[in-house]
Coordinates of C-alpha atoms and ligand atoms in Angstrom, one line a residue:
X679 CA -14.3 -65.2 71.6
X680 CA -15.2 -62.4 69.3
X681 CA -18.7 -62.5 67.7
X682 CA -19.1 -64.5 64.5
X683 CA -21.7 -63.5 62.0
X684 CA -23.5 -66.1 60.0
X685 CA -22.5 -66.0 56.3
X686 CA -24.9 -66.4 53.4
X687 CA -25.6 -69.9 52.1
X688 CA -22.9 -71.0 49.8
X689 CA -21.6 -73.7 47.4
X690 CA -17.9 -74.2 48.0
X691 CA -16.3 -76.1 45.2
X692 CA -12.7 -77.2 45.7
X693 CA -10.5 -78.3 42.8
X694 CA -7.9 -80.6 44.1
X695 CA -10.2 -82.0 46.8
X696 CA -8.4 -85.3 47.3
X697 CA -5.1 -83.5 48.0
X698 CA -3.2 -82.8 51.1
X699 CA -4.2 -79.1 51.5
X700 CA -7.9 -79.9 51.3
X701 CA -7.7 -82.7 53.8
X702 CA -5.3 -81.0 56.2
X703 CA -6.6 -77.5 56.1
X704 CA -9.7 -76.7 54.1
X705 CA -12.1 -79.4 55.3
X706 CA -11.1 -78.9 59.0
X707 CA -11.5 -75.1 58.6
X708 CA -15.0 -75.4 57.1
X709 CA -15.9 -77.9 59.8
X710 CA -14.8 -75.5 62.6
X711 CA -16.8 -72.7 61.1
X712 CA -19.9 -74.9 60.8
X713 CA -19.5 -76.1 64.4
X714 CA -19.2 -72.5 65.6
X715 CA -22.5 -71.7 63.9
X716 CA -21.2 -69.5 61.1
X717 CA -22.3 -71.7 58.2
X718 CA -26.0 -72.2 57.2
X719 CA -26.8 -75.9 57.0
X720 CA -28.1 -75.7 53.4
X721 CA -24.6 -74.8 52.2
X722 CA -22.5 -77.4 50.4
X723 CA -18.9 -78.3 50.1
X724 CA -18.3 -79.9 46.7
X725 CA -15.0 -81.7 46.2
X726 CA -13.7 -82.2 42.6
X727 CA -10.6 -83.9 41.2
X728 CA -9.9 -86.4 38.4
X729 CA -10.4 -89.4 40.8
X730 CA -13.5 -91.3 40.3
X731 CA -15.3 -91.2 43.7
X732 CA -18.9 -91.4 44.7
X733 CA -20.2 -88.8 47.2
X734 CA -20.0 -91.4 49.9
X735 CA -16.4 -92.4 49.1
X736 CA -15.4 -88.8 49.3
X737 CA -17.3 -88.3 52.5
X738 CA -15.4 -91.3 54.0
X739 CA -12.1 -89.5 53.1
X740 CA -13.4 -86.2 54.5
X741 CA -14.4 -87.9 57.7
X742 CA -11.0 -89.5 58.1
X743 CA -9.4 -86.1 57.6
X744 CA -11.6 -84.5 60.3
X745 CA -10.7 -87.3 62.7
X746 CA -7.1 -86.8 62.0
X747 CA -6.7 -83.1 61.8
X748 CA -9.4 -81.7 64.1
X749 CA -8.7 -81.9 67.8
X750 CA -10.8 -84.4 69.8
X751 CA -12.4 -81.7 71.9
X752 CA -13.8 -80.1 68.8
X753 CA -15.2 -83.3 67.3
X754 CA -18.7 -84.2 68.3
X755 CA -20.5 -87.0 66.4
X756 CA -23.7 -85.1 65.6
X757 CA -21.9 -82.1 64.2
X758 CA -19.5 -84.3 62.2
X759 CA -22.4 -86.2 60.6
X760 CA -24.4 -83.0 59.8
X761 CA -21.3 -81.5 58.3
X762 CA -20.6 -84.6 56.1
X763 CA -24.2 -84.4 55.0
X764 CA -23.2 -81.1 53.3
X765 CA -20.3 -82.7 51.4
X766 CA -20.5 -83.8 47.8
X767 CA -18.1 -84.9 45.0
X768 CA -17.8 -84.5 41.3
X769 CA -15.1 -86.1 39.2
X770 CA -13.7 -83.6 36.7
X771 CA -10.4 -83.0 35.1
X772 CA -10.3 -79.2 35.6
X773 CA -7.7 -78.7 32.8
X774 CA -9.7 -80.5 30.0
X775 CA -12.5 -79.0 28.1
X776 CA -13.8 -82.5 27.1
X777 CA -13.9 -83.8 30.7
X778 CA -17.0 -84.8 32.6
X779 CA -18.1 -81.2 33.4
X780 CA -21.7 -82.5 33.5
X781 CA -20.9 -84.2 36.8
X782 CA -20.4 -80.7 38.3
X783 CA -23.1 -79.0 36.3
X784 CA -25.7 -81.5 37.5
X785 CA -25.0 -80.4 41.1
X786 CA -26.2 -76.9 40.3
X787 CA -29.9 -76.7 39.5
X788 CA -31.6 -73.4 38.8
X789 CA -32.4 -73.1 42.5
X790 CA -28.6 -72.6 43.3
X791 CA -28.0 -69.8 40.7
X792 CA -28.4 -67.1 43.4
X793 CA -26.3 -68.9 46.0
X794 CA -22.8 -67.6 46.6
X795 CA -20.5 -69.9 44.6
X796 CA -16.8 -70.1 45.4
X797 CA -14.3 -72.1 43.3
X798 CA -11.1 -72.8 45.3
X799 CA -8.1 -73.9 43.3
X800 CA -6.0 -76.3 45.4
X801 CA -4.1 -77.6 42.4
X802 CA -0.9 -76.7 40.6
X803 CA -1.1 -73.1 39.4
X804 CA -0.5 -74.1 35.8
X805 CA -4.1 -75.4 35.8
X806 CA -5.8 -72.2 37.0
X807 CA -6.2 -70.6 33.6
X808 CA -7.7 -73.7 32.0
X809 CA -10.0 -74.3 35.0
X810 CA -11.3 -70.7 34.7
X811 CA -11.9 -71.1 31.0
X812 CA -13.7 -74.4 31.5
X813 CA -15.9 -73.0 34.3
X814 CA -16.8 -70.2 32.0
X815 CA -17.5 -72.3 28.9
X816 CA -19.6 -74.7 30.9
X817 CA -21.8 -71.9 32.2
X818 CA -20.8 -72.4 35.8
X819 CA -19.9 -68.8 36.5
X820 CA -22.7 -66.8 38.1
X821 CA -23.0 -63.2 39.4
X822 CA -22.1 -64.4 42.9
X823 CA -19.1 -66.5 41.8
X824 CA -15.5 -65.9 43.2
X825 CA -12.3 -67.8 42.6
X826 CA -9.6 -68.5 45.2
X827 CA -6.1 -69.0 44.1
X828 CA -3.7 -70.9 46.3
X829 CA 0.0 -70.0 46.3
X830 CA 2.3 -70.2 44.6
X831 CA 1.0 -67.6 42.1
X832 CA 3.7 -68.5 39.5
X833 CA 7.3 -69.4 39.8
X834 CA 8.7 -66.0 38.9
X835 CA 7.4 -62.6 37.6
X836 CA 6.7 -63.8 34.1
X837 CA 4.8 -66.9 35.1
X838 CA 2.9 -65.0 37.8
X839 CA 1.8 -62.5 35.2
X840 CA 0.7 -65.3 33.0
X841 CA -1.4 -66.9 35.7
X842 CA -2.9 -63.5 36.5
X843 CA -3.7 -62.8 32.9
X844 CA -5.3 -66.2 32.3
X845 CA -7.5 -65.9 35.4
X846 CA -8.2 -62.2 34.6
X847 CA -9.5 -63.1 31.2
X848 CA -12.6 -64.7 32.9
X849 CA -12.8 -63.0 36.3
X850 CA -12.7 -59.3 37.3
X851 CA -10.0 -58.5 39.9
X852 CA -12.7 -58.1 42.7
X853 CA -13.7 -61.7 42.1
X854 CA -10.2 -63.1 42.5
X855 CA -9.0 -64.0 46.0
X856 CA -5.2 -64.7 46.2
X857 CA -4.7 -66.5 49.5
X858 CA -1.7 -65.9 51.7
X859 CA -2.6 -67.8 54.9
X860 CA -0.2 -65.6 57.0
X861 CA -2.7 -62.8 56.5
X862 CA -5.4 -65.0 58.1
X863 CA -3.3 -65.5 61.3
X864 CA -4.9 -63.7 64.2
X865 CA -1.6 -62.3 65.3
X866 CA -0.7 -60.9 61.8
X867 CA -4.1 -59.2 61.8
X868 CA -3.4 -57.9 65.2
X869 CA -0.4 -56.0 63.9
X870 CA -2.8 -53.6 62.4
X871 CA -4.5 -53.1 65.7
X872 CA -1.2 -52.9 67.6
X873 CA 0.2 -50.2 65.3
X874 CA -2.9 -48.1 64.6
X875 CA -4.9 -48.4 67.8
X876 CA -2.0 -47.8 70.2
X877 CA -0.4 -44.4 69.5
X878 CA 2.3 -45.3 72.1
X879 CA 3.9 -47.5 69.5
X880 CA 3.1 -45.6 66.3
X881 CA 4.9 -42.4 67.6
X882 CA 8.1 -44.5 67.9
X883 CA 7.6 -46.4 64.6
X884 CA 10.4 -44.9 62.4
X885 CA 14.1 -44.7 61.8
X886 CA 14.6 -42.1 64.6
X887 CA 13.6 -44.7 67.2
X888 CA 14.1 -48.1 65.6
X889 CA 17.5 -49.5 64.9
X890 CA 16.5 -52.6 62.9
X891 CA 13.6 -55.1 62.5
X892 CA 13.8 -58.9 62.3
X893 CA 11.1 -61.0 60.8
X894 CA 11.6 -64.8 61.3
X895 CA 9.5 -67.8 60.3
X896 CA 11.4 -70.8 61.7
X897 CA 10.1 -74.4 61.3
X898 CA 11.2 -77.7 62.7
X899 CA 9.6 -79.7 60.0
X900 CA 11.5 -80.7 56.8
X901 CA 10.0 -81.1 53.4
X902 CA 8.6 -84.5 54.2
X903 CA 6.1 -85.6 51.5
X904 CA 6.3 -82.3 49.6
X905 CA 9.7 -82.8 48.1
X906 CA 8.6 -82.6 44.5
X907 CA 6.9 -79.3 44.9
X908 CA 9.6 -77.9 47.3
X909 CA 12.6 -78.8 45.3
X910 CA 11.2 -76.6 42.4
X911 CA 10.4 -73.9 44.9
X912 CA 12.8 -73.4 47.8
X913 CA 12.5 -71.2 50.8
X914 CA 12.7 -67.9 48.9
X915 CA 9.6 -68.7 46.8
X916 CA 7.8 -70.7 49.4
X917 CA 8.0 -68.3 52.4
X918 CA 9.8 -65.0 51.6
X919 CA 8.1 -63.9 48.4
X920 CA 4.7 -64.2 50.0
X921 CA 4.3 -64.6 53.7
X922 CA 7.4 -62.7 55.0
X923 CA 7.0 -59.9 52.6
X924 CA 3.3 -59.5 53.5
X925 CA 4.3 -59.3 57.2
X926 CA 7.0 -56.8 56.4
X927 CA 4.3 -54.7 54.6
X928 CA 2.2 -54.6 57.7
X929 CA 5.1 -53.6 59.9
X930 CA 6.4 -50.9 57.5
X931 CA 3.3 -49.4 55.9
X932 CA 1.8 -46.0 56.5
X933 CA -1.6 -45.9 58.2
X934 CA -4.2 -46.7 55.6
X935 CA -7.1 -44.2 55.2
X936 CA -9.5 -47.0 56.3
X937 CA -9.7 -50.7 56.7
X938 CA -11.2 -51.0 53.2
X939 CA -9.4 -53.6 51.1
X940 CA -8.0 -51.1 48.6
X941 CA -6.8 -48.6 51.2
X942 CA -4.9 -51.3 53.0
X943 CA -3.6 -52.9 49.8
X944 CA -2.5 -49.6 48.4
X945 CA -0.3 -49.0 51.5
X946 CA 1.2 -52.5 51.3
X947 CA 1.9 -52.0 47.6
X948 CA 3.8 -48.8 48.4
X949 CA 6.0 -50.7 50.8
X950 CA 6.8 -53.4 48.2
X951 CA 7.6 -50.8 45.6
X952 CA 9.8 -48.9 48.1
X953 CA 11.9 -52.0 48.8
X954 CA 15.5 -51.1 47.8
X955 CA 16.1 -53.1 44.6
X956 CA 18.8 -55.7 45.1
X957 CA 21.2 -55.9 42.1
X958 CA 22.4 -59.3 41.2
X959 CA 26.0 -58.4 41.9
X960 CA 25.0 -57.4 45.5
X961 CA 23.1 -60.6 46.3
X962 CA 26.1 -62.3 48.0
X963 CA 26.3 -59.4 50.4
X964 CA 22.7 -59.2 51.4
X965 CA 21.2 -62.7 51.0
X966 CA 22.3 -66.0 52.4
X967 CA 20.9 -69.4 51.3
X968 CA 21.3 -72.7 53.1
X969 CA 20.3 -76.3 53.0
X970 CA 19.9 -78.6 56.0
X971 CA 22.0 -81.7 56.5
X972 CA 21.3 -84.5 58.9
X973 CA 21.0 -83.4 62.5
X974 CA 19.1 -83.6 65.7
X975 CA 15.9 -81.7 66.7
X976 CA 15.1 -82.2 70.3
X977 CA 15.9 -85.9 70.8
X978 CA 15.2 -86.9 67.3
X979 CA 17.8 -87.6 64.6
X980 CA 16.4 -86.2 61.4
X981 CA 17.6 -86.9 57.8
X982 CA 19.3 -84.4 55.5
X983 CA 17.2 -82.6 52.8
X984 CA 18.8 -84.7 50.1
X985 CA 17.9 -87.9 52.0
X986 CA 14.3 -86.7 52.3
X987 CA 14.3 -86.1 48.5
X988 CA 15.4 -89.7 48.0
X989 CA 16.5 -91.6 44.9
X990 CA 20.0 -90.2 45.4
X991 CA 18.9 -86.8 44.0
X992 CA 21.3 -83.9 44.1
X993 CA 19.9 -80.4 44.6
X994 CA 20.9 -76.9 45.4
X995 CA 17.5 -75.9 46.5
X996 CA 17.6 -73.7 49.6
X997 CA 15.7 -74.7 52.7
X998 CA 17.0 -71.6 54.6
X999 CA 17.1 -67.9 53.5
X1000 CA 18.2 -64.8 55.3
X1001 CA 18.0 -61.4 53.6
X1002 CA 18.9 -57.8 54.6
X1003 CA 16.2 -55.5 53.1
X1004 CA 15.6 -51.8 53.2
X1005 CA 12.4 -49.9 52.7
X1006 CA 13.4 -46.6 51.1
X1007 CA 10.9 -44.2 52.4
X1008 CA 10.9 -41.1 54.6
X1009 CA 9.8 -43.1 57.6
X1010 CA 12.4 -45.9 57.3
X1011 CA 15.5 -44.3 55.8
X1012 CA 18.2 -47.0 55.9
X1013 CA 16.7 -49.1 58.8
X1014 CA 17.6 -52.8 58.0
X1015 CA 14.7 -55.3 57.8
X1016 CA 16.2 -58.7 58.3
X1017 CA 14.0 -61.5 56.9
X1018 CA 14.7 -65.1 57.7
X1019 CA 13.0 -68.4 57.1
X1020 CA 14.1 -72.0 57.3
X1021 CA 13.2 -75.6 57.8
X1022 CA 14.6 -78.0 60.3
X1023 CA 15.6 -75.2 62.7
X1024 CA 15.5 -75.8 66.5
X1025 CA 12.0 -74.3 67.2
X1026 CA 8.8 -73.6 65.4
X1027 CA 8.5 -69.9 65.9
X1028 CA 7.3 -66.9 63.8
X1029 CA 8.1 -63.5 65.3
X1030 CA 8.9 -59.9 64.6
X1031 CA 11.6 -58.3 66.7
X1032 CA 11.7 -54.5 66.7
X1033 CA 15.0 -53.4 68.1
X1034 CA 14.9 -49.8 69.3
X1035 CA 18.0 -47.5 69.4
X1036 CA 20.2 -47.1 72.5
X1037 CA 19.9 -44.1 74.8
X1038 CA 22.0 -41.2 73.4
X1039 CA 23.8 -41.0 76.7
X1040 CA 23.9 -43.0 80.0
X1041 CA 24.0 -41.6 83.5
X1042 CA 24.2 -45.2 84.9
X1043 CA 27.1 -47.5 85.7
X1044 CA 25.2 -50.6 84.6
X1045 CA 25.3 -51.4 80.9
X1046 CA 22.0 -50.4 79.3
X1047 CA 20.2 -52.6 76.8
X1048 CA 18.1 -50.9 74.1
X1049 CA 14.4 -51.6 74.3
X1050 CA 13.1 -54.5 72.2
X1051 CA 9.6 -55.2 71.2
X1052 CA 8.9 -58.8 70.3
X1053 CA 5.7 -59.6 68.5
X1054 CA 5.2 -63.4 68.7
X1055 CA 3.0 -64.6 65.8
X1056 CA 3.1 -68.2 66.7
X1057 CA 3.2 -70.2 69.0
X1058 CA 2.5 -68.6 72.4
X1059 CA 1.1 -65.6 70.6
X1060 CA 1.7 -62.3 72.4
X1061 CA 3.8 -59.2 72.8
X1062 CA 6.9 -58.7 74.9
X1063 CA 8.6 -55.4 75.6
X1064 CA 12.0 -55.3 77.3
X1065 CA 12.6 -52.3 79.5
X1066 CA 15.5 -51.4 81.8
X1067 CA 14.6 -51.5 85.5
X1068 CA 16.3 -50.8 88.8
X1069 CA 17.1 -54.0 90.6
X1070 CA 15.2 -53.7 93.9
X1071 CA 17.2 -53.3 97.1
X1072 CA 20.9 -52.6 97.3
X1073 CA 22.4 -49.2 98.0
X1074 CA 23.2 -48.1 94.5
X1075 CA 21.5 -47.9 91.1
X1076 CA 22.0 -51.3 89.5
X1077 CA 19.9 -51.8 86.4
X1078 CA 18.7 -54.9 84.5
X1079 CA 16.3 -55.5 81.7
X1080 CA 12.9 -57.1 82.5
X1081 CA 10.0 -57.9 80.2
X1082 CA 6.5 -56.5 80.0
X1083 CA 4.5 -59.5 78.7
X1084 CA 1.1 -59.8 77.1
X1085 CA 0.1 -63.4 76.4
X1086 CA -3.0 -63.4 74.2
X1087 CA -4.1 -66.7 75.6
X1088 CA -4.2 -65.3 79.1
X1089 CA -5.8 -62.0 78.0
X1090 CA -8.5 -63.5 75.7
X1091 CA -8.5 -67.2 76.5
X1092 CA -10.1 -68.2 73.2
X1093 CA -9.1 -71.0 70.8
X1094 CA -6.9 -69.6 68.1
X1095 CA -8.7 -70.4 64.8
X1096 CA -6.6 -71.6 62.0
X1097 CA -5.9 -68.9 59.4
X1098 CA -7.9 -70.8 56.8
X1099 CA -11.1 -70.5 58.9
X1100 CA -11.2 -66.8 58.7
X1101 CA -10.0 -66.6 55.1
X1102 CA -12.5 -69.1 53.7
X1103 CA -15.4 -67.2 55.3
X1104 CA -14.0 -64.0 53.9
X1105 CA -14.2 -65.5 50.4
X1106 CA -17.9 -66.3 51.0
X1107 CA -18.5 -62.8 52.2
X1108 CA -16.6 -61.4 49.3
X1109 CA -14.3 -59.4 51.5
X1110 CA -10.8 -59.2 49.9
X1111 CA -9.1 -57.2 52.6
X1112 CA -6.9 -60.1 53.8
X1113 CA -6.0 -61.3 50.2
X1114 CA -3.3 -60.2 47.9
X1115 CA -4.1 -58.0 44.9
X1116 CA -2.5 -58.8 41.6
X1117 CA -0.1 -55.8 41.7
X1118 CA 1.2 -56.8 45.2
X1119 CA 2.0 -60.3 44.0
X1120 CA 3.9 -59.0 41.0
X1121 CA 5.7 -56.3 43.0
X1122 CA 6.9 -59.0 45.4
X1123 CA 8.2 -61.1 42.5
X1124 CA 9.9 -58.1 41.0
X1125 CA 11.9 -57.6 44.2
X1126 CA 12.9 -61.3 44.7
X1127 CA 13.7 -62.0 41.1
X1128 CA 17.3 -60.7 41.1
X1129 CA 18.0 -62.9 44.0
X1130 CA 16.6 -65.9 42.2
X1131 CA 18.7 -65.0 39.1
X1132 CA 21.9 -64.6 41.0
X1133 CA 21.4 -67.9 42.7
X1134 CA 20.6 -69.6 39.4
X1135 CA 24.0 -68.3 38.2
X1136 CA 25.6 -69.7 41.4
X1137 CA 26.8 -66.2 42.4
X1138 CA 26.7 -67.3 46.1
X1139 CA 27.2 -70.6 47.8
X1140 CA 24.5 -72.9 49.3
X1141 CA 25.7 -73.1 52.9
X1142 CA 25.0 -76.4 54.6
X1143 CA 23.7 -76.3 58.1
X1144 CA 22.9 -79.2 60.5
X1145 CA 19.2 -79.8 61.1
X1146 CA 18.5 -78.4 64.6
X1147 CA 20.8 -75.4 64.3
X1148 CA 19.7 -71.8 63.5
X1149 CA 21.0 -72.0 60.0
X1150 CA 24.4 -71.3 58.5
X1151 CA 27.0 -69.0 60.1
X1152 CA 26.8 -66.7 57.1
X1153 CA 23.3 -65.6 58.3
X1154 CA 24.9 -64.5 61.6
X1155 CA 27.5 -62.6 59.7
X1156 CA 24.8 -60.8 57.7
X1157 CA 23.9 -59.0 61.0
X1158 CA 27.3 -58.9 62.6
X1159 CA 28.6 -56.4 60.0
X1160 CA 26.3 -53.8 61.7
X1161 CA 27.1 -55.2 65.2
X1162 CA 23.6 -56.8 65.4
X1163 CA 22.6 -60.4 66.2
X1164 CA 19.6 -62.6 65.6
X1165 CA 17.1 -62.7 68.5
X1166 CA 18.3 -66.1 69.7
X1167 CA 21.9 -64.9 69.9
X1168 CA 21.1 -61.6 71.7
X1169 CA 22.4 -61.3 75.3
Ligands
NDP1101 N1 -0.3 -78.9 51.1 C1 -0.1 -77.7 51.7 O1 0.1 -77.6 52.9 C2 -0.1 -76.5 50.8 C3 -0.3 -76.5 49.5 N2 -0.3 -75.4 48.7 C4 -0.6 -75.4 47.3 O2 -1.9 -75.9 47.0 C5 -1.9 -76.7 45.9 C6 -2.3 -78.1 46.2 O3 -1.4 -78.7 47.1 P1 -1.6 -80.1 47.8 O4 -3.0 -80.4 48.2 O5 -0.5 -80.3 48.7 O6 -1.2 -81.0 46.5 P2 -1.6 -82.6 46.2 O7 -0.6 -83.1 45.2 O8 -1.7 -83.3 47.5 O9 -3.0 -82.5 45.6 C7 -3.3 -82.1 44.3 C8 -4.7 -82.2 44.0 O10 -5.0 -81.7 42.7 C9 -5.8 -82.7 42.0 N3 -5.6 -82.5 40.6 C10 -4.4 -82.7 39.9 N4 -4.6 -82.4 38.6 C11 -6.0 -82.1 38.5 C12 -6.8 -81.8 37.4 N5 -6.3 -81.7 36.1 N6 -8.1 -81.5 37.6 C13 -8.6 -81.6 38.8 N7 -7.9 -81.9 39.9 C14 -6.6 -82.2 39.7 C15 -5.4 -84.0 42.6 O11 -6.3 -85.0 42.5 P3 -6.5 -86.1 41.4 O12 -5.1 -86.7 41.2 O13 -7.5 -87.0 41.9 O14 -6.9 -85.3 40.2 C16 -5.3 -83.6 44.1 O15 -6.5 -83.6 44.7 C17 -0.4 -76.7 45.3 O16 -0.3 -75.6 44.4 C18 0.4 -76.3 46.6 O17 1.6 -75.7 46.2 C19 -0.2 -74.2 49.3 C20 0.1 -74.0 50.7 C21 0.2 -75.2 51.5
LIG1102 O1 2.9 -71.8 52.9 C1 3.6 -72.5 53.6 O2 3.6 -72.3 54.9 C2 4.0 -73.4 55.8 C3 4.3 -72.7 57.1 O3 3.1 -72.2 57.6 P1 2.8 -72.0 59.2 O4 1.4 -71.5 59.2 O5 3.0 -73.4 59.8 O6 3.9 -71.1 59.6 C4 5.3 -74.0 55.3 O7 5.6 -75.2 56.0 C5 5.1 -74.5 53.8 O8 6.3 -75.0 53.3 C6 4.7 -73.3 53.0 O9 4.3 -73.8 51.7

């Protein structure tokens, strides 16, 4: 395990602390960091929401969450009790000026004014502006205060600008941490190491050598309890506008001058701005949307999206998206970047497939397969490079592809920390390198917006696919026009 450095003492205030995200991700992440010795014991985690809970009632909920979402081998009684001793609760309606702000103010005496203070907004984004104003008006913002904004930042470009303006009225950009948990995944960070610490790859990283790139985030889960949110979002907003475009940036960007936040983010922004704009009339040719019907994943029969929504609701919301993108730059020319994300697909897998070009000429009788680099983000994190080899023995020169495999688990053996663990500690340290800058978020919305508009006008159909399949056939056709195939369909 790489070395962890103890962070400064902090007060971590979560708005939306009784919600799913806090229970499932934030509290377990803070617990793990505490257990690993990264968090000083005089730090505090302060939950807030409109619910009227005592400190002990909230601690009970926090304890249940830890027992449910932290693996048994990481739960030891002493550590759990010491962690819960750092947990507090204040009942506040973040959106209302007249609310019980005293409950929160009372928790900060003069002796905490110099302590790092993080406000994490795990509520609906419409509340972010009001919460910022109320924090400011109640004198809760100190020199060492940061705010963390959960996704989604808006619903489209206009609403994203509104959220950013409202937050920006009270917090300088360097105090605003827009979280994209994909950037906290170890394997996503490792992309930077793979590309810029290994010249063997970087020398081949362009349109001369690379035929196309696929970026896939496939999930087996459906929308389950999040139907209200998801039905207003859909896969394009939920996964592509943020996570997949951020991964694309790291694959396609030029080497940054350093690992400083702005050097890295400037390079990502250049990629987002170099994405070939998609005109509304072209959307049917380059973007496919789908929605899952009833089907089977493994041995389990799972309901259709509409059944999960319940109440006989009808909806065109997409649970699957595939897009053909291009990064118009000297390095990439017209290399297609295929982006794909969907729910209720056969496997949970996030991966990048870099398909190299074929040899210009072959001296062999065997059919040659072009090299392929697969960067597996999750699960079974690792790298796989396919190469052509001579089949041993025989009296001729028979060739077959074989894989060079690096399994990160075998190489490093450590537990893979959840993305939130790293990101929450970065917010305490005030390190924005793995967070999205305002201009990145807005550039990403600018690019996806014509697709959203075309779909709103019903310019292309919502293809239905059975749960447990790899999505609609139209997604296959998107690649077939250039005689390509998605990874699972490759020979
Ligand atoms: N759940 C997840 O896995 C993910 C969630 N997100 C995003 O994070 C945000 C929260 O999601 P999630 O936890 O699932 O949502 P939930 O609906 O489970 O929780 C919402 C929380 O906000 C609180 N809340 C609502 N209104 C106010 C208010 N006016 N003042 C203070 N607190 C308020 C609620 O508590 P109370 O009713 O007591 O006030 C509750 O704690 C959403 O924007 C979501 O899109 C992003 C990525 C993943
Ligand atoms: O942000 C989100 O991500 C999850 C998928 O995250 P992963 O780390 O499990 O790949 C997705 O299920 C959710 O809908 C979306 O809001």
